[in-house]
CSV table of C-alpha atoms and ligand atoms in Angstrom, one decimal:
chain,number,residue,atom,x,y,z
A,86,UNK,CA,-35.4,-24.1,-7.6
A,87,UNK,CA,-34.0,-20.7,-8.6
A,88,UNK,CA,-35.8,-17.5,-7.7
A,89,UNK,CA,-34.8,-14.5,-9.9
A,90,UNK,CA,-34.7,-11.3,-8.2
A,91,UNK,CA,-33.9,-7.9,-9.7
A,92,UNK,CA,-32.1,-5.4,-7.5
A,93,UNK,CA,-30.4,-2.1,-7.9
A,94,UNK,CA,-27.0,-1.9,-6.5
A,95,UNK,CA,-24.7,1.1,-5.8
A,96,UNK,CA,-21.3,0.4,-7.7
A,97,UNK,CA,-19.5,2.6,-5.3
A,98,UNK,CA,-20.5,1.2,-1.8
A,99,UNK,CA,-22.6,-1.8,-2.4
A,100,UNK,CA,-25.8,-0.6,-1.0
A,101,UNK,CA,-29.1,-2.2,-2.4
A,102,UNK,CA,-32.3,-1.0,-3.3
A,103,UNK,CA,-35.7,-2.3,-4.8
A,104,UNK,CA,-36.0,0.6,-7.3
A,105,UNK,CA,-33.6,2.9,-9.0
A,106,UNK,CA,-32.4,6.0,-7.3
A,107,UNK,CA,-30.3,9.0,-8.4
A,108,UNK,CA,-28.4,9.5,-5.3
A,109,UNK,CA,-27.1,6.8,-3.0
A,110,UNK,CA,-28.4,7.4,0.5
A,111,UNK,CA,-25.5,5.4,1.9
A,112,UNK,CA,-22.4,7.0,0.2
A,113,UNK,CA,-24.2,10.1,-1.2
A,114,UNK,CA,-22.7,9.5,-4.8
A,115,UNK,CA,-25.0,10.5,-7.7
A,116,UNK,CA,-25.8,8.0,-10.4
A,117,UNK,CA,-24.2,4.8,-9.1
A,118,UNK,CA,-27.1,2.4,-9.2
A,119,UNK,CA,-27.2,-0.3,-11.7
A,120,UNK,CA,-29.9,-3.0,-12.2
A,121,UNK,CA,-28.3,-6.4,-11.3
A,122,UNK,CA,-30.2,-9.7,-11.3
A,123,UNK,CA,-29.5,-12.1,-8.5
A,124,UNK,CA,-30.1,-15.5,-9.4
A,125,UNK,CA,-30.4,-17.1,-6.0
A,126,UNK,CA,-30.3,-20.8,-5.4
A,127,UNK,CA,-33.1,-21.4,-2.6
A,128,UNK,CA,-32.2,-24.0,-0.4
A,129,UNK,CA,-34.4,-25.8,2.1
A,130,UNK,CA,-32.3,-24.0,4.9
A,131,UNK,CA,-33.3,-20.7,3.7
A,132,UNK,CA,-36.9,-21.3,4.4
A,133,UNK,CA,-36.4,-22.6,7.9
A,134,UNK,CA,-35.2,-21.2,10.8
A,135,UNK,CA,-31.7,-22.7,10.9
A,136,UNK,CA,-31.4,-22.4,14.6
A,137,UNK,CA,-34.4,-24.7,15.2
A,138,UNK,CA,-33.1,-27.3,12.9
A,139,UNK,CA,-33.4,-30.6,15.0
A,140,UNK,CA,-32.1,-33.1,12.8
A,141,UNK,CA,-28.7,-31.5,12.0
A,142,UNK,CA,-26.4,-34.3,10.9
A,143,UNK,CA,-23.3,-32.9,12.3
A,144,UNK,CA,-23.4,-31.8,16.0
A,145,UNK,CA,-21.5,-28.7,16.5
A,146,UNK,CA,-19.3,-28.9,19.6
A,147,UNK,CA,-17.6,-26.0,20.9
A,148,UNK,CA,-13.7,-26.5,21.3
A,149,UNK,CA,-11.9,-25.3,24.3
A,150,UNK,CA,-9.3,-22.7,23.1
A,151,UNK,CA,-6.6,-24.7,25.0
A,152,UNK,CA,-7.4,-27.9,23.0
A,153,UNK,CA,-7.3,-26.2,19.7
A,154,UNK,CA,-4.4,-27.5,17.5
A,155,UNK,CA,-2.5,-24.6,15.6
A,156,UNK,CA,0.1,-26.8,14.0
A,157,UNK,CA,-1.7,-26.1,10.7
A,158,UNK,CA,-0.8,-22.6,10.8
A,159,UNK,CA,2.8,-23.2,9.4
A,160,UNK,CA,3.6,-20.3,7.5
A,161,UNK,CA,4.9,-20.8,3.9
A,162,UNK,CA,8.1,-18.7,3.3
A,163,UNK,CA,8.6,-17.2,-0.2
A,164,UNK,CA,12.0,-16.5,-1.5
A,165,UNK,CA,11.1,-12.7,-1.6
A,166,UNK,CA,11.9,-11.1,1.7
A,167,UNK,CA,10.1,-8.1,1.2
A,168,UNK,CA,6.8,-10.0,0.2
A,169,UNK,CA,7.1,-12.2,3.5
A,170,UNK,CA,7.7,-9.1,5.5
A,171,UNK,CA,4.4,-7.4,4.2
A,172,UNK,CA,2.5,-10.7,4.7
A,173,UNK,CA,3.6,-10.7,8.4
A,174,UNK,CA,6.5,-13.4,8.1
A,175,UNK,CA,5.1,-15.6,5.4
A,176,UNK,CA,1.8,-17.1,3.9
A,177,UNK,CA,-0.7,-18.4,6.3
A,178,UNK,CA,-2.5,-21.4,5.2
A,179,UNK,CA,-6.2,-20.6,4.0
A,180,UNK,CA,-5.4,-16.9,4.0
A,181,UNK,CA,-7.2,-14.7,1.5
A,182,UNK,CA,-5.0,-11.8,0.5
A,183,UNK,CA,-6.2,-9.1,-1.7
A,184,UNK,CA,-3.5,-7.0,-3.9
A,185,UNK,CA,-4.7,-3.7,-5.1
A,186,UNK,CA,-2.8,-1.4,-7.5
A,187,UNK,CA,-3.2,0.8,-10.5
A,188,UNK,CA,-3.1,-0.8,-13.9
A,189,UNK,CA,0.5,-1.4,-15.1
A,190,UNK,CA,2.0,-0.9,-11.8
A,191,UNK,CA,3.4,-4.6,-11.7
A,192,UNK,CA,0.9,-6.7,-9.7
A,193,UNK,CA,0.9,-9.6,-12.2
A,194,UNK,CA,4.6,-9.3,-12.3
A,195,UNK,CA,5.1,-9.4,-8.7
A,196,UNK,CA,2.8,-12.5,-8.0
A,197,UNK,CA,4.2,-14.3,-11.0
A,198,UNK,CA,7.8,-13.8,-9.8
A,199,UNK,CA,6.7,-14.9,-6.2
A,200,UNK,CA,5.3,-18.1,-7.4
A,201,UNK,CA,8.0,-19.0,-10.1
A,202,UNK,CA,10.4,-19.0,-7.1
A,203,UNK,CA,8.2,-21.3,-4.9
A,204,UNK,CA,8.8,-24.9,-4.6
A,205,UNK,CA,5.2,-25.8,-4.0
A,206,UNK,CA,2.5,-26.5,-6.5
A,207,UNK,CA,0.7,-23.2,-7.6
A,208,UNK,CA,-2.2,-22.5,-9.8
A,209,UNK,CA,-2.3,-19.2,-11.6
A,210,UNK,CA,-5.9,-18.0,-12.9
A,211,UNK,CA,-5.7,-15.3,-15.3
A,212,UNK,CA,-8.9,-13.9,-16.7
A,213,UNK,CA,-7.0,-11.1,-18.2
A,214,UNK,CA,-4.2,-12.5,-20.4
A,215,UNK,CA,-3.5,-15.5,-22.6
A,216,UNK,CA,-1.1,-18.5,-21.5
A,217,UNK,CA,1.3,-17.2,-24.2
A,218,UNK,CA,1.4,-13.6,-22.5
A,219,UNK,CA,1.8,-15.1,-19.1
A,220,UNK,CA,4.8,-17.2,-20.5
A,221,UNK,CA,6.3,-14.0,-22.0
A,222,UNK,CA,6.2,-12.4,-18.7
A,223,UNK,CA,7.8,-15.5,-17.1
A,224,UNK,CA,10.5,-15.4,-19.8
A,225,UNK,CA,11.3,-11.9,-19.1
A,226,UNK,CA,11.5,-12.7,-15.3
A,227,UNK,CA,13.9,-15.5,-16.2
A,228,UNK,CA,12.7,-18.2,-13.8
A,229,UNK,CA,11.0,-21.4,-14.8
A,230,UNK,CA,9.1,-23.6,-12.4
A,231,UNK,CA,7.7,-27.0,-13.4
A,232,UNK,CA,5.2,-26.7,-10.5
A,233,UNK,CA,3.5,-23.6,-11.7
A,234,UNK,CA,0.2,-24.3,-13.5
A,235,UNK,CA,-1.8,-21.7,-15.4
A,236,UNK,CA,-5.5,-21.5,-16.6
A,237,UNK,CA,-7.3,-18.7,-18.3
A,238,UNK,CA,-10.7,-18.9,-17.1
A,239,UNK,CA,-13.2,-16.5,-15.6
A,240,UNK,CA,-16.1,-18.8,-14.4
A,241,UNK,CA,-15.6,-19.5,-10.5
A,242,UNK,CA,-17.4,-22.8,-10.7
A,243,UNK,CA,-15.0,-24.1,-13.3
A,244,UNK,CA,-12.0,-22.6,-11.6
A,245,UNK,CA,-12.7,-24.2,-8.2
A,246,UNK,CA,-13.4,-27.5,-9.8
A,247,UNK,CA,-9.9,-27.5,-11.3
A,248,UNK,CA,-8.5,-26.3,-8.0
A,249,UNK,CA,-10.3,-29.0,-6.0
A,250,UNK,CA,-8.9,-31.6,-8.4
A,251,UNK,CA,-5.4,-30.3,-8.3
A,252,UNK,CA,-5.2,-29.2,-4.6
A,253,UNK,CA,-2.4,-26.7,-5.1
A,254,UNK,CA,-0.5,-25.2,-2.2
A,255,UNK,CA,-1.4,-21.7,-3.5
A,256,UNK,CA,-3.7,-20.0,-5.9
A,257,UNK,CA,-3.5,-16.5,-7.7
A,258,UNK,CA,-6.4,-15.0,-9.2
A,259,UNK,CA,-5.6,-12.3,-11.7
A,260,UNK,CA,-8.0,-10.4,-11.4
A,261,UNK,CA,-11.4,-10.2,-9.2
A,262,UNK,CA,-12.8,-8.0,-11.7
A,263,UNK,CA,-12.8,-10.6,-14.5
A,264,UNK,CA,-14.4,-13.3,-12.4
A,265,UNK,CA,-18.1,-14.2,-12.9
A,266,UNK,CA,-20.0,-16.6,-10.7
A,267,UNK,CA,-22.6,-18.8,-12.7
A,268,UNK,CA,-25.1,-18.2,-10.0
A,269,UNK,CA,-25.4,-14.6,-10.9
A,270,UNK,CA,-26.3,-13.0,-14.1
A,271,UNK,CA,-24.7,-9.6,-13.6
A,272,UNK,CA,-21.5,-8.5,-15.4
A,273,UNK,CA,-18.1,-9.4,-14.3
A,274,UNK,CA,-16.7,-6.5,-12.1
A,275,UNK,CA,-20.1,-5.5,-10.9
A,276,UNK,CA,-20.4,-5.1,-7.2
A,277,UNK,CA,-22.6,-8.3,-6.9
A,278,UNK,CA,-20.1,-10.3,-8.9
A,279,UNK,CA,-17.3,-9.1,-6.9
A,280,UNK,CA,-19.1,-9.9,-3.8
A,281,UNK,CA,-20.2,-13.3,-4.7
A,282,UNK,CA,-16.9,-14.5,-6.5
A,283,UNK,CA,-14.9,-13.2,-3.4
A,284,UNK,CA,-17.2,-15.1,-1.1
A,285,UNK,CA,-16.9,-18.2,-3.1
A,286,UNK,CA,-13.1,-18.0,-2.9
A,287,UNK,CA,-13.1,-17.4,0.7
A,288,UNK,CA,-15.1,-20.5,1.3
A,289,UNK,CA,-12.8,-22.4,-0.8
A,290,UNK,CA,-9.7,-21.1,0.8
A,291,UNK,CA,-10.9,-21.6,4.3
A,292,UNK,CA,-12.4,-25.1,3.6
A,293,UNK,CA,-9.2,-26.6,1.8
A,294,UNK,CA,-6.7,-24.4,3.8
A,295,UNK,CA,-5.2,-23.1,0.5
A,296,UNK,CA,-4.0,-19.5,0.5
A,297,UNK,CA,-5.5,-17.5,-2.3
A,298,UNK,CA,-4.1,-14.4,-3.6
A,299,UNK,CA,-6.5,-12.0,-5.4
A,300,UNK,CA,-5.4,-9.2,-7.7
A,301,UNK,CA,-7.8,-6.2,-7.7
A,302,UNK,CA,-7.8,-3.1,-9.8
A,303,UNK,CA,-7.9,0.4,-8.1
A,304,UNK,CA,-10.3,3.0,-9.6
A,305,UNK,CA,-9.3,6.6,-10.1
A,306,UNK,CA,-10.0,7.7,-6.5
A,307,UNK,CA,-7.3,5.3,-5.5
A,308,UNK,CA,-9.8,2.8,-3.8
A,309,UNK,CA,-10.0,-0.9,-4.7
A,310,UNK,CA,-12.9,-1.0,-7.2
A,311,UNK,CA,-15.9,-2.7,-5.9
A,312,UNK,CA,-17.3,-2.3,-2.5
A,313,UNK,CA,-15.5,-1.7,0.9
A,314,UNK,CA,-17.1,-5.2,1.6
A,315,UNK,CA,-14.2,-6.9,-0.2
A,316,UNK,CA,-11.9,-5.4,2.2
A,317,UNK,CA,-13.9,-7.0,5.1
A,318,UNK,CA,-14.1,-10.5,3.3
A,319,UNK,CA,-10.3,-11.0,2.9
A,320,UNK,CA,-7.7,-11.6,5.7
A,321,UNK,CA,-5.1,-9.2,4.2
A,322,UNK,CA,-5.1,-6.2,2.0
A,323,UNK,CA,-2.0,-5.2,0.4
A,324,UNK,CA,-1.5,-2.2,-1.8
A,325,UNK,CA,1.0,-1.9,-4.5
A,326,UNK,CA,2.0,1.7,-5.3
A,327,UNK,CA,4.4,3.8,-7.1
A,328,UNK,CA,4.8,6.2,-9.9
A,329,UNK,CA,4.8,4.6,-13.3
A,330,UNK,CA,7.5,7.1,-14.5
A,331,UNK,CA,9.8,5.9,-12.0
A,332,UNK,CA,11.1,2.5,-11.0
A,333,UNK,CA,10.3,2.3,-7.3
A,334,UNK,CA,7.3,0.6,-6.1
A,335,UNK,CA,6.1,0.2,-2.6
A,336,UNK,CA,3.9,-2.6,-1.3
A,337,UNK,CA,2.0,-1.7,2.1
A,338,UNK,CA,-0.1,-3.7,4.5
A,339,UNK,CA,-3.3,-1.9,4.7
A,340,UNK,CA,-5.0,-4.6,6.8
A,341,UNK,CA,-3.6,-8.0,8.1
A,342,UNK,CA,-5.3,-10.4,10.4
A,343,UNK,CA,-2.1,-12.3,10.9
A,344,UNK,CA,0.4,-9.6,11.2
A,345,UNK,CA,1.3,-5.9,11.5
A,346,UNK,CA,-0.1,-3.2,9.3
A,347,UNK,CA,3.1,-1.3,9.8
A,348,UNK,CA,5.0,-3.2,7.3
A,349,UNK,CA,6.1,-2.2,3.9
A,350,UNK,CA,8.2,-3.7,1.2
A,351,UNK,CA,10.1,-1.9,-1.6
A,352,UNK,CA,11.1,-2.9,-5.0
A,353,UNK,CA,12.6,-1.6,-8.1
A,354,UNK,CA,11.0,-2.5,-11.5
A,355,UNK,CA,13.8,-3.8,-13.7
A,356,UNK,CA,13.9,-5.2,-17.3
A,357,UNK,CA,13.8,-8.7,-15.7
A,358,UNK,CA,11.2,-8.3,-13.1
A,359,UNK,CA,11.1,-6.7,-9.6
A,360,UNK,CA,14.2,-6.5,-7.6
A,361,UNK,CA,13.9,-6.4,-3.9
A,362,UNK,CA,15.4,-3.1,-2.3
A,363,UNK,CA,16.6,-4.2,1.2
A,364,UNK,CA,18.4,-1.0,1.8
A,365,UNK,CA,16.1,1.9,0.5
A,366,UNK,CA,18.2,4.9,1.8
A,367,UNK,CA,21.1,4.3,-0.4
A,368,UNK,CA,18.9,4.2,-3.5
A,369,UNK,CA,16.9,7.1,-2.5
A,370,UNK,CA,19.5,9.6,-2.0
A,371,UNK,CA,20.3,11.3,-5.2
A,372,UNK,CA,23.7,10.2,-6.6
A,373,UNK,CA,25.5,13.6,-6.6
A,374,UNK,CA,28.6,14.4,-4.8
A,375,UNK,CA,28.1,18.2,-4.7
A,376,UNK,CA,25.6,19.8,-2.4
A,377,UNK,CA,23.2,22.0,-4.3
A,378,UNK,CA,20.7,24.7,-3.0
A,379,UNK,CA,17.2,23.5,-2.4
A,380,UNK,CA,17.9,19.9,-1.4
A,381,UNK,CA,17.7,18.5,2.1
A,382,UNK,CA,17.7,15.1,3.4
A,383,UNK,CA,15.1,14.0,5.7
A,384,UNK,CA,15.3,11.0,8.1
A,385,UNK,CA,11.9,9.4,7.8
A,386,UNK,CA,10.2,6.3,9.0
A,387,UNK,CA,7.8,4.4,6.6
A,388,UNK,CA,6.1,1.7,8.3
A,389,UNK,CA,8.6,0.3,10.5
A,390,UNK,CA,11.6,1.1,8.2
A,391,UNK,CA,13.9,4.1,8.8
A,392,UNK,CA,14.8,5.6,5.3
A,393,UNK,CA,16.9,8.8,4.4
A,394,UNK,CA,15.0,10.6,1.7
A,395,UNK,CA,16.0,13.6,-0.3
A,396,UNK,CA,13.4,16.3,-0.4
A,397,UNK,CA,14.0,19.2,-3.2
A,398,UNK,CA,12.5,22.6,-3.3
A,399,UNK,CA,12.7,25.1,-6.2
A,400,UNK,CA,11.6,28.6,-5.4
A,401,UNK,CA,11.5,31.2,-8.1
A,402,UNK,CA,10.1,34.6,-8.9
A,403,UNK,CA,6.5,34.2,-10.0
A,404,UNK,CA,6.1,35.3,-13.4
A,405,UNK,CA,2.5,35.3,-13.9
A,406,UNK,CA,0.0,36.9,-11.3
A,407,UNK,CA,-0.9,33.9,-9.3
A,408,UNK,CA,2.2,32.2,-7.8
A,409,UNK,CA,2.4,28.6,-8.4
A,410,UNK,CA,2.6,25.6,-5.8
A,411,UNK,CA,3.3,22.4,-7.0
A,412,UNK,CA,4.1,19.3,-4.8
A,413,UNK,CA,4.9,16.0,-5.9
A,414,UNK,CA,5.0,13.1,-3.3
A,415,UNK,CA,3.4,15.2,-0.4
A,416,UNK,CA,0.2,16.9,0.5
A,417,UNK,CA,-0.4,20.2,-0.9
A,418,UNK,CA,-2.2,21.5,2.4
A,419,UNK,CA,1.1,20.6,4.3
A,420,UNK,CA,3.2,22.5,1.8
A,421,UNK,CA,0.7,25.7,2.3
A,422,UNK,CA,1.1,25.6,5.9
A,423,UNK,CA,4.8,25.3,5.9
A,424,UNK,CA,5.0,28.4,3.6
A,425,UNK,CA,2.7,30.2,5.9
A,426,UNK,CA,4.6,29.5,8.9
A,427,UNK,CA,7.9,30.5,7.1
A,428,UNK,CA,6.3,33.7,6.0
A,429,UNK,CA,5.0,34.6,9.4
A,430,UNK,CA,7.8,33.6,11.4
A,431,UNK,CA,10.9,34.3,9.3
A,432,UNK,CA,9.4,37.0,7.1
A,433,UNK,CA,10.5,35.1,4.0
A,434,UNK,CA,8.6,36.3,0.8
A,435,UNK,CA,7.1,33.2,-0.5
A,436,UNK,CA,4.1,34.9,-1.5
A,437,UNK,CA,5.6,36.4,-4.6
A,438,UNK,CA,7.4,33.1,-5.5
A,439,UNK,CA,6.6,30.0,-7.4
A,440,UNK,CA,7.4,27.0,-5.2
A,441,UNK,CA,7.9,23.5,-6.3
A,442,UNK,CA,8.5,20.7,-3.8
A,443,UNK,CA,9.3,17.2,-4.6
A,444,UNK,CA,10.3,13.9,-2.8
A,445,UNK,CA,13.2,12.1,-4.9
A,446,UNK,CA,12.4,8.8,-6.5
A,447,UNK,CA,8.7,9.5,-6.9
A,448,UNK,CA,7.7,8.3,-3.5
A,449,UNK,CA,4.6,9.3,-1.6
A,450,UNK,CA,5.6,9.8,2.0
A,451,UNK,CA,3.4,11.0,4.7
A,452,UNK,CA,5.7,11.2,7.7
A,453,UNK,CA,5.4,14.4,9.5
A,454,UNK,CA,9.1,14.3,10.4
A,455,UNK,CA,9.8,15.5,7.0
A,456,UNK,CA,8.7,19.0,7.7
A,457,UNK,CA,12.1,20.1,9.0
A,458,UNK,CA,13.7,18.9,5.9
A,459,UNK,CA,11.2,20.6,3.5
A,460,UNK,CA,11.6,23.9,5.6
A,461,UNK,CA,15.4,23.6,5.2
A,462,UNK,CA,15.0,22.9,1.5
A,463,UNK,CA,12.7,25.8,0.8
A,464,UNK,CA,15.0,28.5,2.7
A,465,UNK,CA,18.0,26.8,1.0
A,466,UNK,CA,16.3,27.5,-2.5
A,467,UNK,CA,15.1,30.8,-1.6
A,468,UNK,CA,18.4,32.1,-0.4
A,469,UNK,CA,20.3,30.0,-2.8
A,470,UNK,CA,22.6,28.6,-0.4
A,471,UNK,CA,23.2,24.9,-0.3
A,472,UNK,CA,23.1,22.6,2.8
A,473,UNK,CA,26.1,20.4,3.3
A,474,UNK,CA,25.6,16.8,2.3
A,475,UNK,CA,26.4,15.4,5.6
A,476,UNK,CA,23.4,17.2,7.4
A,477,UNK,CA,20.0,15.5,7.6
A,478,UNK,CA,16.5,16.4,9.5
A,479,UNK,CA,13.8,14.9,11.4
A,480,UNK,CA,11.2,17.2,13.0
A,481,UNK,CA,7.6,18.1,12.7
A,482,UNK,CA,6.7,21.8,12.3
A,483,UNK,CA,3.8,23.3,14.2
A,484,UNK,CA,1.7,26.2,13.3
A,485,UNK,CA,3.6,28.6,15.5
A,486,UNK,CA,6.9,27.5,14.2
A,487,UNK,CA,7.7,25.3,17.0
A,488,UNK,CA,9.7,21.9,16.0
A,489,UNK,CA,7.8,19.1,17.6
A,490,UNK,CA,9.0,15.6,18.8
A,491,UNK,CA,8.7,12.8,16.3
A,492,UNK,CA,8.2,8.9,16.8
A,493,UNK,CA,11.2,6.6,16.8
A,494,UNK,CA,13.7,9.0,16.9
A,495,UNK,CA,16.5,6.7,17.9
A,496,UNK,CA,16.0,4.7,14.9
A,497,UNK,CA,16.2,7.6,12.7
A,498,UNK,CA,19.5,8.8,14.2
A,499,UNK,CA,20.9,5.4,14.1
A,500,UNK,CA,20.0,5.2,10.2
A,501,UNK,CA,21.5,8.6,9.8
A,502,UNK,CA,24.7,7.6,11.5
A,503,UNK,CA,24.9,4.2,9.5
A,504,UNK,CA,24.8,6.0,6.4
A,505,UNK,CA,27.7,8.5,7.3
A,506,UNK,CA,25.8,11.5,8.2
A,507,UNK,CA,27.8,13.9,10.5
A,508,UNK,CA,24.8,16.0,11.9
A,509,UNK,CA,21.1,15.6,12.4
A,510,UNK,CA,18.7,18.4,13.6
A,511,UNK,CA,15.9,17.1,15.7
A,512,UNK,CA,13.2,18.4,18.2
A,513,UNK,CA,14.5,19.4,21.6
A,514,UNK,CA,11.4,17.7,22.8
A,515,UNK,CA,12.7,14.4,21.5
A,516,UNK,CA,15.7,14.6,23.9
A,517,UNK,CA,13.9,13.1,27.0
A,518,UNK,CA,15.0,9.8,27.7
A,519,UNK,CA,17.6,9.9,24.7
A,520,UNK,CA,21.2,9.3,25.4
A,521,UNK,CA,22.9,11.3,22.6
A,522,UNK,CA,26.4,10.6,23.8
A,523,UNK,CA,26.0,7.0,22.5
A,524,UNK,CA,25.9,8.4,18.8
A,525,UNK,CA,28.8,9.4,16.9
A,526,UNK,CA,26.6,11.7,14.8
A,527,UNK,CA,26.2,15.2,16.2
A,528,UNK,CA,22.6,15.6,17.3
A,529,UNK,CA,21.3,19.3,17.1
A,530,UNK,CA,18.4,19.8,19.2
A,531,UNK,CA,16.1,22.9,18.3
A,532,UNK,CA,12.8,24.2,19.4
A,533,UNK,CA,12.0,26.8,16.7
A,534,UNK,CA,12.6,26.8,12.9
A,535,UNK,CA,14.3,30.3,13.5
A,536,UNK,CA,17.0,28.4,15.0
A,537,UNK,CA,17.3,26.1,12.1
A,538,UNK,CA,17.9,28.7,9.6
A,539,UNK,CA,19.9,31.0,11.7
A,540,UNK,CA,22.2,27.9,12.4
A,541,UNK,CA,22.3,26.5,8.9
A,542,UNK,CA,22.8,29.7,7.0
A,543,UNK,CA,24.3,31.9,9.7
A,544,UNK,CA,24.3,35.2,8.0
A,545,UNK,CA,20.4,35.4,7.3
B,855,TYD,P1,2.1,-5.7,-14.8
B,855,TYD,O1,2.5,-6.7,-14.0
B,855,TYD,O2,1.4,-6.2,-16.2
B,855,TYD,O3,0.9,-4.7,-14.3
B,855,TYD,P2,-0.4,-5.0,-13.6
B,855,TYD,O4,-0.6,-6.4,-13.5
B,855,TYD,O5,-0.5,-4.3,-12.2
B,855,TYD,O6,-1.3,-4.3,-14.6
B,855,TYD,O7,3.4,-4.8,-15.1
B,855,TYD,C1,3.3,-4.0,-16.1
B,855,TYD,C2,4.6,-3.0,-16.3
B,855,TYD,O8,5.8,-3.6,-15.8
B,855,TYD,C3,4.7,-3.0,-17.8
B,855,TYD,O9,4.7,-1.7,-18.1
B,855,TYD,C4,6.0,-3.7,-18.1
B,855,TYD,C5,6.7,-3.5,-16.9
B,855,TYD,N1,7.6,-4.7,-16.6
B,855,TYD,C6,9.0,-4.5,-16.4
B,855,TYD,O10,9.4,-3.3,-16.5
B,855,TYD,N2,10.0,-5.4,-16.3
B,855,TYD,C7,9.6,-6.8,-16.4
B,855,TYD,O11,10.1,-7.6,-16.2
B,855,TYD,C8,8.2,-7.2,-16.5
B,855,TYD,C9,7.5,-8.5,-16.5
B,855,TYD,C10,7.2,-6.0,-16.7
B,856,MG,MG1,-2.0,-7.6,-14.5
């Protein structure tokens, strides 16, 4: 028997209410409540207290942890090393993975490319594109696979029936926002539908031990559309990001029940699919032989990977009253802080100048160790003196202009040395326990930013 229940659900956080409310008491957003109809199947179990069920057919017996067999958790390795890396070393059977990203960033391309290169039988479910469109994309990627099956369907019960008959080794759902469960009357993409369909997929994945990859769109605020709840249901959350005007794409692990969340994979979007970038530094450094003012190289670590990245600054006289501050790839508040420190400690007249700061390659990096490179780039542009190409920087700048120690300094120095840099500026406080004599690169420890520009641009 079906019981029809009307509820109002906040489309932002998934909170429910019996009546419409203007402001959500849970996430404090306005106008987010929508009426949804829940068509819930009432089973006999719902009516009874399940703990007092005496005639349960299957007696549940607790297992000793030492007796649990985990041979089933053999991970499936894909051909894509970056993808294996973010998943924590391969695909765990029965895992539910959510891949979020803005439209057009390349989510469908990435998953299609991964499954086309697999030997196992794969079912790709698309609610967004026709079979022909998917075939066209596969043609672009240029790999064909006889074991890759496509269905274009949005009804979860039909999808799961197909999957049950087929028993693929892996399933891809493109995307969760197009799925609709026949048990609910609300629109595809609504909070209730997302929650219900994700729950059905989760039960299927766990029951049949089939890994399922779910593509999810990201809304304007950068969150995966639908409630946070989706992130709790899945085992792993990956985020695919990058600037659409650039070719680099980064895939980050935001949550992983089976591996580290420090991982990150880098790709380059080519005309024939995504290319793995196993050595990011070499690509991210700009391809000029000449040193130019306003450019400084930072030895950063993203996730677990050391990368040398070019930071660029342009400081020009402000033409209009209010000086402009523009930052691409880094936090504006960080820029204001660095400018204020430089103004106060070094007396540099940034208040009268327009300032543009940029990370080359369209990447967004939040490593505080980039501060020192930004400071060097800013002073270099203001004074119009270039920094020699063989110098790089790794240090955080504090409010009083002190250069603070950063994590994994040894890895940063090693990467700089590997790429042929001759000098690296680091914080004096990083020297503790660090044997600098083993490096060929000259390590220059400093404790204040004054020492940086005095040494770099000696006559200032
Ligand atoms: P797509 O995978 O459709 O993005 P999403 O599923 O995240 O919405 O990728 C879209 C973009 O990628 C599109 O602008 C075209 C581009 N692209 C390439 O540059 N090379 C390729 O080989 C493919 C398949 C797509
Ligand atoms: Mg897509």
